[in-house]
Coordinates of C-alpha atoms and ligand atoms in Angstrom, one line a residue:
Chain A
X1 CA 0.0 0.0 0.0
X2 CA 2.3 2.7 -1.2
X3 CA -0.3 4.6 -3.1
X4 CA 0.2 7.7 -0.9
X5 CA 3.8 7.7 -2.0
X6 CA 2.8 7.4 -5.6
X7 CA 0.5 10.4 -5.3
X8 CA 3.1 12.5 -3.4
X9 CA 5.8 11.6 -5.9
X10 CA 3.7 13.1 -8.6
X11 CA 2.6 16.1 -6.6
X12 CA 4.1 16.6 -3.1
X13 CA 1.6 19.4 -2.4
X14 CA -1.5 17.2 -2.7
X15 CA -3.4 17.9 0.6
X16 CA -4.1 15.1 3.0
X17 CA -7.8 15.8 2.4
X18 CA -7.5 15.2 -1.3
X19 CA -5.3 12.1 -0.9
X20 CA -7.9 10.8 1.5
X21 CA -10.6 11.3 -1.1
X22 CA -8.6 9.6 -3.8
X23 CA -7.9 6.6 -1.6
X24 CA -11.1 6.6 0.4
X25 CA -9.2 7.1 3.7
X26 CA -9.7 9.6 6.4
X27 CA -7.4 12.7 6.3
X28 CA -6.2 11.7 9.7
X29 CA -5.1 8.2 8.5
X30 CA -3.3 9.8 5.6
X31 CA -1.5 12.2 7.8
X32 CA -0.4 9.5 10.2
X33 CA 0.9 7.4 7.3
X34 CA 2.8 10.3 5.9
X35 CA 4.3 11.0 9.3
X36 CA 5.4 7.3 9.6
X37 CA 7.1 7.6 6.2
X38 CA 8.8 10.8 7.3
X39 CA 10.0 9.4 10.6
X40 CA 11.3 6.2 9.0
X41 CA 13.2 8.2 6.4
X42 CA 11.2 6.7 3.5
X43 CA 10.3 10.2 2.7
X44 CA 13.5 12.2 2.8
X45 CA 12.0 15.6 2.0
X46 CA 9.9 17.6 -0.4
X47 CA 11.2 19.9 -3.0
X48 CA 10.1 21.8 -6.1
X49 CA 10.8 20.5 -9.6
X50 CA 12.3 23.5 -11.2
X51 CA 13.1 24.1 -14.8
X52 CA 16.4 25.9 -14.4
X53 CA 16.4 26.8 -18.1
X54 CA 13.5 29.2 -17.4
X55 CA 15.4 31.2 -14.8
X56 CA 17.5 34.3 -15.6
X57 CA 21.2 33.9 -15.2
X58 CA 23.6 31.3 -16.5
X59 CA 23.5 28.6 -13.9
X60 CA 25.2 25.6 -15.3
X61 CA 25.1 21.9 -14.8
X62 CA 27.9 19.7 -15.9
X63 CA 28.5 16.0 -16.1
X64 CA 32.0 14.9 -15.2
X65 CA 33.5 11.6 -15.9
X66 CA 36.3 10.8 -13.4
X67 CA 38.9 8.0 -13.6
X68 CA 40.4 7.2 -10.2
X69 CA 43.0 4.8 -8.9
X70 CA 41.2 2.2 -6.7
X71 CA 43.0 1.4 -3.5
X72 CA 44.1 -2.0 -2.3
X73 CA 41.9 -1.7 0.7
X74 CA 38.6 0.0 0.3
X75 CA 38.5 0.0 -3.5
X76 CA 36.7 3.1 -4.8
X77 CA 34.9 4.0 -1.6
X78 CA 37.4 6.2 0.1
X79 CA 38.1 8.5 -2.8
X80 CA 34.4 8.4 -3.8
X81 CA 33.4 9.6 -0.3
X82 CA 35.9 12.3 -0.5
X83 CA 34.6 13.6 -3.8
X84 CA 30.9 13.3 -2.9
X85 CA 31.5 15.5 0.1
X86 CA 31.8 18.6 -2.0
X87 CA 28.5 20.5 -2.0
X88 CA 29.0 21.3 -5.7
X89 CA 28.4 17.6 -6.4
X90 CA 24.7 17.0 -6.7
X91 CA 24.7 13.4 -7.8
X92 CA 27.4 10.8 -8.1
X93 CA 27.6 7.2 -9.2
X94 CA 30.2 4.5 -9.6
X95 CA 30.0 3.2 -13.1
X96 CA 31.2 0.3 -15.2
X97 CA 33.1 1.1 -18.4
X98 CA 35.6 3.6 -19.5
X99 CA 35.6 5.7 -16.4
X100 CA 34.8 5.1 -12.8
X101 CA 32.8 7.9 -11.3
X102 CA 30.0 10.0 -12.8
X103 CA 29.4 13.3 -11.2
X104 CA 26.6 15.9 -11.7
X105 CA 28.1 19.2 -10.7
X106 CA 26.1 22.5 -10.5
X107 CA 27.5 26.0 -10.3
X108 CA 26.4 29.6 -10.9
X109 CA 28.8 30.2 -13.7
X110 CA 30.9 28.1 -16.1
X111 CA 34.0 29.5 -14.5
X112 CA 32.9 28.3 -11.1
X113 CA 32.4 24.7 -12.3
X114 CA 35.7 24.9 -14.3
X115 CA 37.5 26.1 -11.2
X116 CA 36.0 23.3 -9.1
X117 CA 37.3 20.7 -11.6
X118 CA 40.7 22.1 -12.1
X119 CA 41.5 23.2 -8.5
X120 CA 39.6 20.8 -6.3
X121 CA 38.8 17.7 -8.3
X122 CA 41.8 17.0 -10.5
X123 CA 44.2 17.7 -7.8
X124 CA 42.9 15.1 -5.5
X125 CA 45.2 12.1 -4.8
X126 CA 43.9 9.1 -6.7
X127 CA 42.1 11.1 -9.5
X128 CA 43.7 10.1 -12.7
X129 CA 41.7 12.1 -15.2
X130 CA 38.5 14.0 -15.7
X131 CA 36.2 14.7 -18.7
X132 CA 33.7 17.6 -18.3
X133 CA 30.6 18.0 -20.3
X134 CA 28.3 21.0 -19.9
X135 CA 24.5 20.6 -20.3
X136 CA 23.0 22.8 -22.9
X137 CA 19.3 22.3 -22.5
X138 CA 16.9 20.2 -20.3
X139 CA 14.4 18.1 -22.2
X140 CA 13.3 15.8 -19.4
X141 CA 14.0 15.8 -15.7
X142 CA 12.9 13.1 -13.1
X143 CA 10.4 11.8 -15.6
X144 CA 8.9 15.2 -16.4
X145 CA 9.1 16.7 -19.9
X146 CA 10.6 20.2 -19.6
X147 CA 10.5 21.2 -23.2
X148 CA 7.2 22.6 -24.5
X149 CA 3.7 22.9 -23.1
X150 CA 0.9 20.4 -23.1
X151 CA -2.4 21.5 -24.6
X152 CA -5.7 19.6 -24.3
X153 CA -6.9 19.2 -27.9
X154 CA -9.9 17.1 -27.2
X155 CA -13.4 18.1 -28.1
X156 CA -15.0 19.7 -25.0
X157 CA -17.9 17.2 -25.0
X158 CA -18.0 13.8 -26.7
X159 CA -20.1 10.7 -26.4
Chain B
X1 CA -36.4 26.1 -56.1
X2 CA -37.7 22.7 -55.6
X3 CA -38.8 21.6 -52.1
X4 CA -37.6 18.1 -52.7
X5 CA -35.3 16.9 -50.0
X6 CA -32.4 14.8 -51.2
X7 CA -32.3 13.1 -47.8
X8 CA -33.9 9.7 -47.4
X9 CA -36.9 9.7 -45.2
X10 CA -35.6 7.1 -42.8
X11 CA -32.4 9.0 -42.3
X12 CA -34.2 12.3 -41.9
X13 CA -36.3 10.7 -39.2
X14 CA -33.2 9.8 -37.2
X15 CA -32.7 12.2 -34.3
X16 CA -29.5 14.0 -33.8
X17 CA -27.4 12.8 -30.8
X18 CA -28.5 14.5 -27.6
X19 CA -24.9 15.4 -27.0
X20 CA -24.6 17.6 -30.1
X21 CA -26.7 20.5 -29.0
X22 CA -24.9 20.6 -25.7
X23 CA -21.5 20.3 -27.4
X24 CA -22.2 23.5 -29.5
X25 CA -23.0 25.5 -26.4
X26 CA -19.9 24.3 -24.5
X27 CA -17.7 24.8 -27.5
X28 CA -18.8 28.5 -27.7
X29 CA -17.4 29.2 -24.2
X30 CA -14.0 29.9 -22.8
X31 CA -12.0 28.0 -20.1
X32 CA -14.7 25.5 -19.4
X33 CA -13.8 22.7 -17.1
X34 CA -15.3 19.7 -18.9
X35 CA -16.4 16.5 -17.3
X36 CA -18.2 15.9 -20.5
X37 CA -15.4 14.3 -22.5
X38 CA -15.8 10.6 -23.3
X39 CA -12.2 9.9 -24.1
X40 CA -9.0 9.7 -22.1
X41 CA -7.1 12.8 -21.2
X42 CA -3.8 10.8 -21.2
X43 CA -1.7 11.0 -24.3
X44 CA -1.2 7.7 -26.1
X45 CA 1.7 5.9 -24.5
X46 CA 5.0 7.0 -26.1
X47 CA 6.1 3.6 -27.2
X48 CA 2.9 3.3 -29.2
X49 CA 3.2 6.7 -30.8
X50 CA 6.9 6.0 -31.5
X51 CA 5.9 2.7 -33.3
X52 CA 3.4 4.7 -35.4
X53 CA 6.1 7.2 -36.4
X54 CA 8.5 4.4 -37.2
X55 CA 5.9 2.7 -39.4
X56 CA 5.5 6.0 -41.3
X57 CA 9.3 6.4 -41.7
X58 CA 9.5 2.9 -43.1
X59 CA 6.8 3.7 -45.6
X60 CA 3.9 1.6 -44.2
X61 CA 1.4 3.9 -45.8
X62 CA -0.6 1.5 -48.0
X63 CA -3.8 -0.5 -47.6
X64 CA -3.5 -3.6 -45.4
X65 CA -5.4 -6.8 -46.0
X66 CA -9.1 -6.1 -45.7
X67 CA -9.3 -8.0 -42.5
X68 CA -6.4 -6.1 -41.1
X69 CA -2.6 -6.5 -40.9
X70 CA -1.8 -10.1 -40.0
X71 CA 0.7 -9.0 -37.4
X72 CA -2.1 -7.0 -35.6
X73 CA -4.6 -9.8 -35.9
X74 CA -2.2 -12.3 -34.4
X75 CA -1.5 -9.8 -31.6
X76 CA -5.3 -9.5 -31.0
X77 CA -5.7 -13.2 -30.9
X78 CA -2.9 -13.5 -28.3
X79 CA -4.3 -10.6 -26.3
X80 CA -7.9 -11.8 -26.3
X81 CA -6.7 -15.3 -25.3
X82 CA -4.6 -14.1 -22.3
X83 CA -7.0 -11.4 -21.2
X84 CA -10.4 -12.9 -21.8
X85 CA -9.8 -16.6 -22.0
X86 CA -11.1 -17.3 -25.5
X87 CA -9.1 -18.6 -28.5
X88 CA -9.9 -17.1 -31.8
X89 CA -8.4 -18.0 -35.2
X90 CA -6.6 -14.8 -36.2
X91 CA -7.2 -15.5 -39.9
X92 CA -10.8 -16.5 -39.9
X93 CA -12.4 -15.0 -36.9
X94 CA -10.9 -11.6 -36.3
X95 CA -11.7 -8.4 -38.2
X96 CA -9.9 -5.1 -37.6
X97 CA -12.4 -2.2 -37.8
X98 CA -12.4 1.6 -37.7
X99 CA -13.1 1.7 -34.0
X100 CA -15.7 -0.2 -32.2
X101 CA -18.1 2.3 -33.9
X102 CA -17.7 0.6 -37.2
X103 CA -17.8 -2.9 -35.6
X104 CA -21.2 -2.1 -34.1
X105 CA -22.5 -0.9 -37.4
X106 CA -21.3 -3.8 -39.6
X107 CA -22.2 -6.4 -36.9
X108 CA -25.8 -5.2 -36.8
X109 CA -26.1 -4.9 -40.6
X110 CA -24.6 -8.3 -41.0
X111 CA -26.9 -10.2 -38.7
X112 CA -30.3 -8.4 -38.8
X113 CA -33.1 -9.2 -41.1
X114 CA -35.8 -6.5 -41.4
X115 CA -38.0 -6.5 -38.4
X116 CA -35.7 -8.5 -36.1
X117 CA -35.8 -7.3 -32.6
X118 CA -32.7 -6.3 -30.8
X119 CA -32.7 -6.0 -27.0
X120 CA -30.3 -3.4 -25.7
X121 CA -30.1 -1.5 -22.4
X122 CA -30.5 2.2 -21.6
X123 CA -28.9 4.5 -20.5
X124 CA -26.3 3.5 -23.2
X125 CA -23.8 4.8 -25.7
X126 CA -25.5 7.2 -28.2
X127 CA -25.0 5.1 -31.3
X128 CA -26.8 1.9 -30.2
X129 CA -30.4 2.8 -31.0
X130 CA -29.8 4.6 -34.3
X131 CA -27.4 1.8 -35.4
X132 CA -30.1 -0.8 -34.8
X133 CA -32.7 1.2 -36.7
X134 CA -30.4 1.9 -39.6
X135 CA -29.6 -1.8 -39.9
X136 CA -33.3 -2.5 -40.3
X137 CA -33.8 -3.9 -36.8
X138 CA -36.4 -3.0 -34.1
X139 CA -34.8 -1.7 -31.0
X140 CA -36.2 -3.0 -27.7
X141 CA -35.0 -1.1 -24.8
X142 CA -34.5 -2.4 -21.3
X143 CA -34.0 0.2 -18.7
X144 CA -31.3 -0.4 -16.1
X145 CA -31.8 1.2 -12.7
X146 CA -29.9 2.9 -10.0
X147 CA -31.2 0.5 -7.3
X148 CA -29.5 -2.4 -9.3
X149 CA -26.3 -0.4 -9.7
X150 CA -27.4 -0.2 -13.4
X151 CA -26.8 -3.9 -13.8
X152 CA -28.9 -5.9 -16.3
X153 CA -30.7 -8.8 -14.8
X154 CA -32.2 -11.9 -16.3
X155 CA -35.7 -10.9 -15.1
X156 CA -35.6 -7.7 -17.1
X157 CA -34.5 -9.6 -20.2
X158 CA -37.2 -12.2 -19.8
X159 CA -39.8 -9.5 -19.9
X160 CA -38.4 -8.0 -23.1
X161 CA -37.9 -11.1 -25.1
X162 CA -40.4 -12.1 -27.8
X163 CA -40.5 -14.6 -30.7
X164 CA -38.9 -11.9 -32.9
X165 CA -35.9 -11.3 -30.7
X166 CA -32.7 -12.2 -32.5
X167 CA -30.0 -10.2 -30.9
X168 CA -29.0 -9.0 -27.4
X169 CA -26.6 -6.1 -27.5
X170 CA -24.6 -5.2 -24.4
X171 CA -22.0 -2.8 -23.1
X172 CA -20.4 -3.6 -19.8
X173 CA -18.5 -1.8 -18.3
X174 CA -21.0 0.7 -19.4
X175 CA -20.9 4.2 -20.8
X176 CA -22.5 6.3 -19.3
X177 CA -23.3 4.5 -16.0
X178 CA -20.0 3.0 -15.1
X179 CA -21.9 -0.2 -14.3
X180 CA -20.3 -3.6 -14.5
X181 CA -21.7 -7.2 -14.4
X182 CA -20.6 -9.7 -11.8
X183 CA -19.6 -13.2 -12.8
X184 CA -23.1 -14.5 -11.8
X185 CA -24.8 -11.8 -13.9
X186 CA -22.7 -12.8 -16.9
X187 CA -23.5 -16.4 -16.4
X188 CA -27.2 -15.7 -16.1
X189 CA -27.3 -13.5 -19.2
X190 CA -25.3 -16.1 -21.1
X191 CA -27.8 -18.7 -20.1
X192 CA -30.6 -16.5 -21.2
X193 CA -29.0 -16.1 -24.7
X194 CA -28.6 -19.9 -25.0
X195 CA -32.2 -20.6 -23.8
X196 CA -33.7 -18.2 -26.3
X197 CA -31.1 -18.9 -29.0
X198 CA -30.0 -15.3 -29.3
X199 CA -26.9 -13.8 -30.8
X200 CA -25.0 -11.7 -28.4
X201 CA -23.3 -8.5 -29.5
X202 CA -21.0 -7.4 -26.7
X203 CA -19.2 -4.1 -26.7
X204 CA -16.4 -4.6 -24.1
X205 CA -14.4 -1.5 -25.0
X206 CA -13.9 -0.6 -21.3
X207 CA -12.9 -4.2 -20.3
X208 CA -9.5 -3.2 -18.8
X209 CA -11.0 -0.3 -16.9
X210 CA -12.5 -2.0 -13.9
X211 CA -11.7 -1.0 -10.3
X212 CA -13.1 -3.4 -7.8
X213 CA -13.1 -6.7 -9.6
X214 CA -11.6 -8.1 -12.8
X215 CA -13.8 -7.9 -15.8
X216 CA -15.6 -11.1 -16.8
X217 CA -16.1 -11.4 -20.5
X218 CA -19.0 -13.2 -22.1
X219 CA -16.6 -15.1 -24.4
X220 CA -15.1 -16.8 -21.3
X221 CA -18.4 -18.6 -20.7
X222 CA -18.5 -22.0 -22.2
X223 CA -20.9 -22.2 -25.2
X224 CA -21.0 -18.5 -25.8
X225 CA -18.2 -18.0 -28.3
X226 CA -20.2 -19.5 -31.1
X227 CA -23.1 -17.1 -30.6
X228 CA -21.2 -14.0 -29.8
X229 CA -19.7 -11.1 -31.7
X230 CA -17.1 -9.7 -29.3
X231 CA -16.2 -6.1 -29.9
X232 CA -13.2 -4.3 -28.4
X233 CA -10.8 -1.6 -29.4
X234 CA -7.8 0.6 -28.5
X235 CA -9.6 3.9 -27.9
X236 CA -10.1 3.7 -24.1
X237 CA -7.7 1.7 -22.1
X238 CA -4.7 2.6 -24.4
X239 CA -5.9 6.2 -24.9
X240 CA -5.8 5.8 -28.7
X241 CA -9.1 7.4 -29.8
X242 CA -7.6 9.2 -32.7
X243 CA -6.0 6.1 -34.1
X244 CA -9.4 4.7 -34.9
X245 CA -8.8 1.0 -34.3
X246 CA -11.3 -1.5 -33.0
X247 CA -11.9 -5.2 -33.8
X248 CA -14.6 -7.8 -33.8
X249 CA -14.1 -11.5 -32.9
X250 CA -16.9 -13.7 -34.2
X251 CA -17.5 -17.2 -35.6
X252 CA -15.9 -17.6 -39.0
X253 CA -19.1 -17.4 -41.1
X254 CA -20.3 -14.2 -39.3
X255 CA -16.8 -12.7 -39.5
X256 CA -16.5 -13.5 -43.2
X257 CA -19.8 -11.7 -43.9
X258 CA -18.9 -8.7 -41.8
X259 CA -15.8 -8.6 -43.8
X260 CA -17.8 -8.1 -47.0
X261 CA -19.5 -5.0 -45.6
X262 CA -16.2 -3.7 -44.2
X263 CA -14.4 -4.3 -47.5
X264 CA -17.0 -2.5 -49.6
X265 CA -17.4 0.5 -47.2
X266 CA -13.9 0.9 -45.7
X267 CA -11.3 -1.2 -47.6
X268 CA -9.1 -1.5 -44.5
X269 CA -8.7 0.2 -41.2
X270 CA -6.0 3.0 -41.0
X271 CA -2.6 1.4 -41.5
X272 CA -0.7 3.7 -39.0
X273 CA -3.3 3.0 -36.4
X274 CA -2.9 -0.8 -37.0
X275 CA 0.8 -0.6 -36.5
X276 CA 0.3 1.4 -33.3
X277 CA -2.3 -1.0 -32.0
X278 CA 0.0 -4.0 -32.5
X279 CA 2.6 -2.3 -30.3
X280 CA 0.0 -1.4 -27.7
X281 CA -1.3 -4.9 -27.4
X282 CA 2.2 -6.4 -27.1
X283 CA 3.8 -3.8 -24.9
X284 CA 1.1 -1.6 -23.4
X285 CA 0.2 -3.4 -20.2
X286 CA 2.2 -1.2 -17.9
X287 CA 0.9 2.0 -19.4
X288 CA -2.7 0.7 -19.1
X289 CA -2.1 -0.2 -15.4
X290 CA -0.7 3.2 -14.7
X291 CA -3.7 5.0 -16.2
X292 CA -6.1 2.7 -14.4
X293 CA -4.5 3.6 -11.1
X294 CA -5.0 7.2 -11.8
X295 CA -8.6 6.8 -13.0
X296 CA -9.3 4.9 -9.8
X297 CA -8.1 7.8 -7.6
X298 CA -10.2 10.3 -9.5
X299 CA -13.2 8.0 -9.3
X300 CA -12.8 7.7 -5.5
X301 CA -12.5 11.5 -5.3
X302 CA -15.8 12.0 -7.2
X303 CA -17.6 9.4 -5.2
X304 CA -16.5 10.9 -1.9
X305 CA -17.4 14.4 -3.1
X306 CA -20.9 13.4 -4.2
X307 CA -21.3 11.7 -0.8
X308 CA -20.2 14.9 0.9
X309 CA -22.8 16.8 -1.1
X310 CA -25.4 14.3 -0.2
X311 CA -26.0 13.5 -3.9
X312 CA -26.8 9.8 -4.5
X313 CA -24.4 8.1 -6.8
X314 CA -24.0 4.4 -7.2
X315 CA -20.4 3.2 -7.1
X316 CA -19.2 3.1 -10.7
X317 CA -17.0 0.0 -10.9
X318 CA -15.9 0.4 -14.5
X319 CA -15.2 2.7 -17.5
X320 CA -14.4 6.4 -16.5
X321 CA -17.9 7.8 -15.8
X322 CA -19.8 8.5 -12.6
X323 CA -23.6 8.8 -12.9
X324 CA -24.9 10.8 -10.0
X325 CA -28.6 11.4 -9.4
X326 CA -29.7 15.0 -9.0
X327 CA -33.5 14.4 -9.4
X328 CA -34.1 15.3 -5.8
X329 CA -32.8 18.9 -6.3
X330 CA -35.9 20.1 -8.0
X331 CA -34.3 20.7 -11.3
X332 CA -34.1 18.6 -14.5
X333 CA -30.7 17.2 -15.5
X334 CA -30.8 19.3 -18.6
X335 CA -31.4 22.5 -16.7
X336 CA -28.8 21.5 -14.1
X337 CA -26.2 21.0 -16.9
X338 CA -27.1 24.3 -18.5
X339 CA -27.0 26.4 -15.4
X340 CA -23.9 24.7 -14.0
X341 CA -22.2 25.6 -17.3
X342 CA -23.5 29.2 -17.3
X343 CA -23.0 29.9 -13.6
X344 CA -19.8 27.9 -12.9
X345 CA -18.4 27.1 -16.3
X346 CA -18.3 23.4 -15.7
X347 CA -19.6 20.9 -18.3
X348 CA -21.4 17.7 -17.4
X349 CA -23.7 15.8 -19.7
X350 CA -27.4 15.5 -18.9
X351 CA -28.3 11.8 -18.5
X352 CA -31.1 11.9 -21.0
X353 CA -28.5 12.2 -23.8
X354 CA -28.1 8.4 -23.2
X355 CA -31.8 7.6 -23.2
X356 CA -35.0 8.6 -21.5
X357 CA -34.1 6.6 -18.4
X358 CA -31.1 8.8 -17.9
X359 CA -33.5 11.6 -16.8
X360 CA -32.4 13.0 -13.4
X361 CA -28.8 11.8 -13.8
X362 CA -25.6 13.5 -14.9
X363 CA -22.7 11.8 -16.6
X364 CA -19.5 13.1 -15.1
X365 CA -16.4 11.7 -16.9
X366 CA -13.3 11.5 -14.9
X367 CA -11.0 11.3 -17.9
X368 CA -9.7 14.7 -16.9
X369 CA -6.8 15.9 -14.7
X370 CA -7.2 15.6 -10.9
X371 CA -7.0 19.4 -10.4
X372 CA -9.9 19.9 -12.8
X373 CA -11.9 17.3 -10.9
X374 CA -11.1 18.9 -7.6
X375 CA -12.2 22.4 -8.9
X376 CA -15.3 21.0 -10.6
X377 CA -16.4 19.3 -7.4
X378 CA -15.8 22.5 -5.4
X379 CA -18.0 24.4 -7.8
X380 CA -20.6 21.7 -7.8
X381 CA -20.8 21.8 -4.0
X382 CA -21.6 25.6 -4.3
X383 CA -24.1 25.1 -7.0
X384 CA -25.9 22.3 -5.2
X385 CA -26.1 24.4 -2.0
X386 CA -27.6 27.2 -4.1
X387 CA -30.1 24.9 -5.7
X388 CA -31.2 23.6 -2.2
X389 CA -31.6 27.2 -1.0
X390 CA -33.8 28.0 -4.0
X391 CA -35.9 24.9 -3.4
X392 CA -36.3 25.9 0.2
Ligands
PLP401 C1 -19.6 2.1 -25.2 C2 -18.8 2.6 -26.3 N1 -18.8 1.9 -27.5 C3 -18.1 2.3 -28.5 C4 -17.4 3.5 -28.5 C5 -16.7 4.0 -29.8 O1 -15.3 3.8 -29.7 P1 -14.4 3.8 -30.9 O2 -13.4 4.9 -30.7 O3 -13.7 2.4 -30.8 O4 -15.2 3.9 -32.2 C6 -17.4 4.3 -27.4 C7 -16.8 5.6 -27.3 O5 -17.1 6.5 -26.6 C8 -18.2 3.8 -26.2 O6 -18.2 4.5 -25.1

């Protein structure tokens, strides 16, 4: 019974009253369940899904491929933890293939991201090389299309 | 100028759909929240649209075989077998049509001799009665009732059957009532057909959209396949109305004769639609399930809202329509719909558009976004309070 989560994942601002009506539960039961999720950490937080492209300014996101030297003890974890600690790093994954770590790094300007890469990231012990790609346009984010508007083209009444 | 009408008398005598007048009024207004739309608000699943685009790129822009693309017919045979538990020969017993709309038309024209009586139930889809008449049949209407959750019962049918009855025509889950039949109902009605040696035309276009129990198809009942024309299509569960694809599964001789009418009138169903339909049947289950879950939440929202307003509404267990009763508010459903539109800019369809027995009811389609439904219900609560005040 994770329907409450399904609804909140689509729209975190759905009221407990509305969720109750959709699932035929009382608002109190919905609120209790949400609290349980929050306390257990299943729900980690709520945030707006923003299309950064719409905002003024040149905020940039880059994807950085990083090759690192794994260590005899601990493998990738120690260096990975070190890199993931930087607040500029929004998402980070260990990958199979040509490089080891994939980072999503955000900054207010291109220079800021470039500086982070050249001064902080590449200089770390164990980082062998980096490849930085800047994102140019967002088409889809977290399952939501960001490019273009949806219009209802249906006839207003039909049998 | 001559006064001769070029229109045949029997066509002239055919009434316009009750929805048409209302449609014109709604269409002339701005920013209407419409619960009057009888088609999904969801876009066709992307894999399906992508398959259609791919077929165009590859140049699949020609006629298909009259019966329909073999790939699609085989997909239909597999789907019907796994979903409804009946095996059909894809080459002899399946015909791809331009929506269930065409299937209804050619099925009736194929089987009716002039004067044959067809039992059907009201409130029902707008095309049933005219299609029976245009096929030379005599429509015999059975009225389903709120107190039976708009189910059709054997007793009602026994009262309507005569020596001239040839066909029973059904639509469950039902547009506009949202009614479904239980397994026992289906077995009883199947037995009725066998007892009176009737042909069954069953329009199960909403089969996937049931909320409280899995749909029971008439073709799953032993002995029914040979006396049934089973009609289904892609419009509703797969949100593919514009692709115009339906199909009819029927015994080979019936199917072959339906094919003649289809061949002469239509040639073949739209090719792009057929390619898309094959993809939908093979890889569409997850998308259907997701839409179903969303419809269910909206349905629950509507039912709860009507209960809060103290408006009686049976629990619609299928399709995407609620059919609340407003007959106690001292206003006809037509006036309700008109004033609700004028005063609150929300469109609902008056029940009589679906037959006389729909009087006093409204059809509220929940094939529209949740925020529209929430707003429509908030406005309805205001409107209903106002009506109660007026009534005193
Ligand atoms: C009960 C019923 N049958 C048939 C149809 C026609 O559907 P199609 O798009 O397959 O022609 C509809 C559409 O509203 C319907 O509600």
